[in-house]
Short mmCIF file of C-alpha atoms and ligand atoms in Angstrom, two decimals:
data_model
loop_
_atom_site.label_atom_id
_atom_site.label_comp_id
_atom_site.label_asym_id
_atom_site.label_seq_id
_atom_site.Cartn_x
_atom_site.Cartn_y
_atom_site.Cartn_z
CA MET B 1 -0.08 0.16 0.17
CA GLY B 2 2.79 2.50 1.05
CA GLU B 3 2.56 5.86 2.65
CA VAL B 4 -0.20 8.17 2.03
CA LYS B 5 -0.63 11.30 3.37
CA VAL B 6 -3.46 14.47 2.09
CA HIS B 7 -2.24 17.45 2.63
CA ARG B 8 -5.85 19.61 2.95
CA MET B 9 -7.85 22.41 4.43
CA TRP B 10 -10.60 20.94 6.56
CA ARG B 11 -13.08 23.37 4.79
CA SER B 12 -12.07 22.48 1.40
CA PRO B 13 -14.52 20.51 -0.44
CA PHE B 14 -12.15 19.26 -3.13
CA SER B 15 -9.55 18.24 0.02
CA TRP B 16 -12.59 15.81 1.10
CA ARG B 17 -13.54 14.76 -2.23
CA VAL B 18 -10.02 13.08 -1.95
CA GLU B 19 -10.42 11.48 1.81
CA LEU B 20 -13.90 10.07 1.09
CA ALA B 21 -12.52 8.26 -1.92
CA LEU B 22 -9.70 7.05 0.44
CA LYS B 23 -12.03 5.70 2.82
CA LEU B 24 -14.11 4.07 -0.03
CA LYS B 25 -11.35 1.99 -0.65
CA GLY B 26 -10.18 1.14 2.83
CA ILE B 27 -6.74 2.99 2.46
CA ASP B 28 -5.12 4.27 5.51
CA PHE B 29 -3.79 7.91 5.42
CA GLU B 30 -2.27 10.60 7.39
CA ILE B 31 -4.00 14.20 7.38
CA ILE B 32 -1.14 17.30 6.92
CA ASP B 33 -3.72 20.17 7.46
CA GLU B 34 -2.49 23.05 5.95
CA ASP B 35 -3.43 26.68 6.72
CA LEU B 36 -3.71 28.52 3.47
CA LYS B 37 -2.87 31.83 5.00
CA ASN B 38 0.57 30.50 5.28
CA LYS B 39 1.37 27.92 3.23
CA SER B 40 4.02 25.25 4.08
CA ASP B 41 7.05 24.37 1.82
CA LEU B 42 6.07 21.32 1.53
CA LEU B 43 2.66 22.77 -0.17
CA ILE B 44 4.16 24.89 -2.54
CA LYS B 45 6.61 22.39 -3.45
CA TYR B 46 4.51 19.10 -3.86
CA ASN B 47 1.83 22.02 -5.65
CA PRO B 48 4.15 24.44 -7.26
CA VAL B 49 1.67 25.33 -10.66
CA HIS B 50 -1.35 26.01 -8.35
CA LYS B 51 -0.29 25.77 -4.44
CA LYS B 52 -3.48 24.62 -3.51
CA VAL B 53 -4.86 21.47 -1.52
CA PRO B 54 -5.20 19.09 -1.79
CA VAL B 55 -2.20 16.97 -2.55
CA LEU B 56 -2.42 13.17 -2.60
CA VAL B 57 1.69 12.24 -1.75
CA HIS B 58 2.18 8.52 -1.94
CA ASP B 59 5.00 7.04 -1.17
CA GLY B 60 6.36 10.48 -1.14
CA LYS B 61 5.48 11.58 -4.85
CA PRO B 62 2.50 14.26 -4.80
CA VAL B 63 -0.78 14.28 -7.12
CA VAL B 64 -2.73 16.93 -7.14
CA GLU B 65 -5.97 18.28 -8.58
CA SER B 66 -8.60 16.16 -6.69
CA LEU B 67 -10.16 14.78 -10.16
CA VAL B 68 -6.78 13.47 -11.19
CA ILE B 69 -6.05 12.32 -7.80
CA LEU B 70 -9.42 10.12 -7.97
CA GLU B 71 -8.44 8.90 -11.15
CA TYR B 72 -4.98 7.90 -9.42
CA ILE B 73 -6.36 6.15 -6.38
CA ASP B 74 -8.89 4.47 -8.46
CA GLU B 75 -5.77 2.77 -10.57
CA THR B 76 -3.54 2.44 -8.04
CA TRP B 77 -5.81 0.76 -5.50
CA LYS B 78 -8.52 -1.49 -7.45
CA GLU B 79 -11.09 -2.65 -5.03
CA ASN B 80 -14.26 -0.86 -4.87
CA SER B 81 -13.75 0.74 -8.47
CA LEU B 82 -14.74 4.61 -8.61
CA LEU B 83 -14.93 5.28 -12.58
CA PRO B 84 -16.83 2.76 -14.64
CA THR B 85 -15.38 -0.07 -16.39
CA ASP B 86 -17.10 0.33 -20.27
CA PRO B 87 -14.81 3.51 -21.92
CA TYR B 88 -17.72 5.25 -23.13
CA GLU B 89 -19.09 5.74 -19.32
CA ARG B 90 -15.72 6.40 -18.16
CA ALA B 91 -15.53 9.23 -20.49
CA GLN B 92 -18.93 10.71 -19.48
CA ALA B 93 -18.12 10.57 -15.79
CA ARG B 94 -14.82 12.93 -16.65
CA PHE B 95 -17.03 14.89 -18.77
CA TRP B 96 -19.87 15.41 -16.23
CA ALA B 97 -17.18 15.83 -13.49
CA SER B 98 -15.32 18.84 -15.12
CA PHE B 99 -18.52 19.94 -15.92
CA ILE B 100 -19.19 20.55 -12.53
CA ASP B 101 -15.77 22.04 -11.56
CA ASP B 102 -15.63 24.52 -14.64
CA LYS B 103 -19.20 25.32 -15.18
CA ILE B 104 -21.40 25.09 -11.93
CA PHE B 105 -19.69 25.49 -9.15
CA PRO B 106 -17.74 28.38 -10.72
CA ALA B 107 -21.74 29.77 -11.64
CA ALA B 108 -22.88 29.14 -7.83
CA ARG B 109 -19.68 30.90 -6.25
CA LYS B 110 -20.39 33.60 -8.04
CA ALA B 111 -24.17 33.90 -7.35
CA ILE B 112 -23.85 33.56 -3.77
CA MET B 113 -21.17 36.06 -3.32
CA SER B 114 -22.37 39.05 -6.08
CA ARG B 115 -23.63 42.01 -5.47
CA GLY B 116 -25.75 44.48 -7.12
CA GLU B 117 -26.21 44.81 -10.70
CA ASP B 118 -23.90 41.43 -11.06
CA VAL B 119 -26.47 39.02 -9.03
CA GLU B 120 -28.81 38.44 -11.92
CA LYS B 121 -26.59 37.61 -14.68
CA ALA B 122 -24.69 35.28 -12.17
CA GLN B 123 -28.20 33.58 -11.15
CA GLU B 124 -29.26 33.07 -14.99
CA GLU B 125 -25.39 31.24 -15.59
CA PHE B 126 -26.11 29.42 -12.46
CA ASP B 127 -29.89 28.14 -13.60
CA SER B 128 -28.83 27.09 -17.00
CA ALA B 129 -25.67 25.28 -15.51
CA LEU B 130 -27.86 23.20 -12.97
CA LYS B 131 -30.62 22.67 -15.29
CA ILE B 132 -28.46 21.10 -18.09
CA PHE B 133 -27.06 18.52 -14.77
CA GLU B 134 -30.64 18.10 -14.03
CA LYS B 135 -31.35 16.16 -17.62
CA GLU B 136 -28.33 13.86 -16.92
CA ILE B 137 -29.36 12.93 -13.70
CA GLU B 138 -33.47 12.97 -13.76
CA GLY B 139 -34.58 9.63 -12.54
CA LYS B 140 -31.78 8.10 -12.01
CA GLY B 141 -29.98 6.79 -8.94
CA LEU B 142 -25.97 7.05 -7.35
CA PHE B 143 -23.71 7.12 -10.40
CA GLY B 144 -21.91 4.52 -9.21
CA GLY B 145 -25.00 2.11 -9.40
CA SER B 146 -25.67 0.80 -5.81
CA LYS B 147 -22.45 2.56 -4.09
CA ILE B 148 -20.64 5.36 -4.41
CA GLY B 149 -18.82 6.21 -7.80
CA TYR B 150 -16.73 8.68 -9.38
CA LEU B 151 -18.88 11.14 -10.23
CA ASP B 152 -20.97 11.10 -7.02
CA ILE B 153 -18.03 11.69 -4.80
CA ALA B 154 -17.42 14.72 -7.44
CA ALA B 155 -20.76 16.13 -7.71
CA LEU B 156 -20.67 16.35 -3.46
CA LEU B 157 -19.98 19.76 -4.29
CA VAL B 158 -22.93 20.86 -5.23
CA CYS B 159 -25.17 18.13 -3.22
CA PHE B 160 -23.54 19.40 -0.22
CA TRP B 161 -21.22 22.06 0.14
CA ILE B 162 -22.79 24.41 -2.69
CA PRO B 163 -26.30 24.42 -0.09
CA VAL B 164 -24.19 24.59 2.77
CA PHE B 165 -22.04 27.69 1.42
CA GLN B 166 -25.64 29.44 0.17
CA GLU B 167 -27.29 29.43 4.01
CA ALA B 168 -23.64 30.52 5.30
CA VAL B 169 -24.31 33.22 3.56
CA GLY B 170 -27.33 33.89 3.70
CA LYS B 171 -28.39 33.83 -0.18
CA ASP B 172 -30.80 30.98 -1.84
CA VAL B 173 -29.15 30.22 -5.00
CA LEU B 174 -30.04 26.62 -5.06
CA THR B 175 -33.35 26.16 -4.02
CA ARG B 176 -36.18 22.89 -3.77
CA GLU B 177 -38.52 24.53 -5.16
CA LYS B 178 -36.79 25.37 -8.50
CA PHE B 179 -34.86 22.47 -8.58
CA PRO B 180 -36.68 19.54 -7.20
CA THR B 181 -35.09 17.31 -9.76
CA PHE B 182 -31.86 17.77 -8.15
CA TYR B 183 -33.03 17.43 -5.36
CA ALA B 184 -34.45 14.28 -5.50
CA TRP B 185 -31.18 12.83 -6.52
CA SER B 186 -29.23 14.33 -3.91
CA ASP B 187 -31.55 13.45 -1.19
CA GLY B 188 -30.68 10.08 -2.17
CA LEU B 189 -26.24 10.56 -2.06
CA LEU B 190 -26.82 11.81 0.68
CA GLY B 191 -28.63 9.76 2.20
CA HIS B 192 -26.56 6.90 1.42
CA PRO B 193 -25.03 4.98 5.14
CA PHE B 194 -21.50 5.66 3.53
CA MET B 195 -21.88 9.47 3.27
CA LYS B 196 -23.80 10.07 6.50
CA GLU B 197 -21.01 7.82 8.16
CA ASN B 198 -18.60 9.70 6.55
CA LEU B 199 -19.11 13.57 5.58
CA PRO B 200 -18.70 16.00 8.06
CA ASN B 201 -21.10 17.49 10.21
CA ARG B 202 -22.53 19.82 8.11
CA GLU B 203 -23.60 22.34 11.08
CA GLU B 204 -20.01 22.53 12.05
CA PHE B 205 -19.61 23.45 8.32
CA VAL B 206 -22.24 26.08 8.18
CA ALA B 207 -20.51 27.76 11.26
CA SER B 208 -17.15 27.68 9.51
CA TYR B 209 -18.15 28.89 6.36
CA ARG B 210 -20.59 31.65 8.07
CA ALA B 211 -17.42 32.81 10.26
CA ARG B 212 -15.42 32.81 7.12
CA PHE B 213 -18.07 34.12 4.54
CA ALA B 214 -20.80 35.88 5.83
CA PRO B 215 -20.74 39.96 5.03
CA SER B 216 -19.91 41.76 8.51
CA THR B 217 -22.88 43.76 8.77
N1 GSH I 1 -9.37 22.10 -9.32
C1 GSH I 1 -8.66 21.99 -7.65
C2 GSH I 1 -9.14 22.93 -7.02
C3 GSH I 1 -8.58 22.86 -5.27
C4 GSH I 1 -8.61 24.62 -4.18
O1 GSH I 1 -9.68 25.38 -5.33
N2 GSH I 1 -8.55 24.48 -3.62
C5 GSH I 1 -8.53 25.51 -2.57
C6 GSH I 1 -9.30 25.15 -1.10
S1 GSH I 1 -10.46 24.72 -1.74
C7 GSH I 1 -7.31 26.07 -2.48
O2 GSH I 1 -6.12 25.36 -2.02
N3 GSH I 1 -7.06 27.30 -2.17
C8 GSH I 1 -5.87 27.86 -1.91
C9 GSH I 1 -5.38 28.99 -2.71
O3 GSH I 1 -6.31 29.72 -3.80
O4 GSH I 1 -4.82 29.81 -2.41
C10 GSH I 1 -9.18 20.77 -7.34
O5 GSH I 1 -9.68 20.16 -7.62
O6 GSH I 1 -8.25 20.08 -6.28
#
């Protein structure tokens, strides 16, 4: 198995992806908490391009970018596979994971954080990205079938973190009224026994995000 370390920040949703994937695989790992306001020399050495968490260090070798790390984990430890075996389905999973990271999450962040004239435009961008995703998940269960897969882990960014983030900031961007199909799917994922056991405590998360992001009024 070798030595496995994860440089992370507790509040980072991208870090949680890596921790959850390792737990699904039953891999023991050491957590190294990073202070992102004062990054460690090791973090900068391991991730000189982006200088971000998470970084997985396997036997001294760093792997960066959460989606790349998920694939590395899946290829290194074969038990409980995360990606589908079929090449077309694998390609689809990668496509939707990138869509979540490149379109849905930035649009949500913008919609939650923006003020004034930008609010409406940001919300429209988010709505249209989420409607596209809703079409993909409509009537479906977990992407991993009966178990959690790569895209389920990637999608936690939308299912868990966006609702937490919006609650902390006090701005409803992703509501049950507007996106019932999404929430029906998301409730299934968050209600999975593995997620219930391993996701961080929601209230602690809201409090932490509130302290970090809520407007100081
Ligand atoms: N695309 C990256 C995003 C990672 C990311 O944004 N990490 C944040 C914490 S959530 C970070 O390290 N930020 C530090 C910085 O921007 O200086 C991934 O998937 O790993």
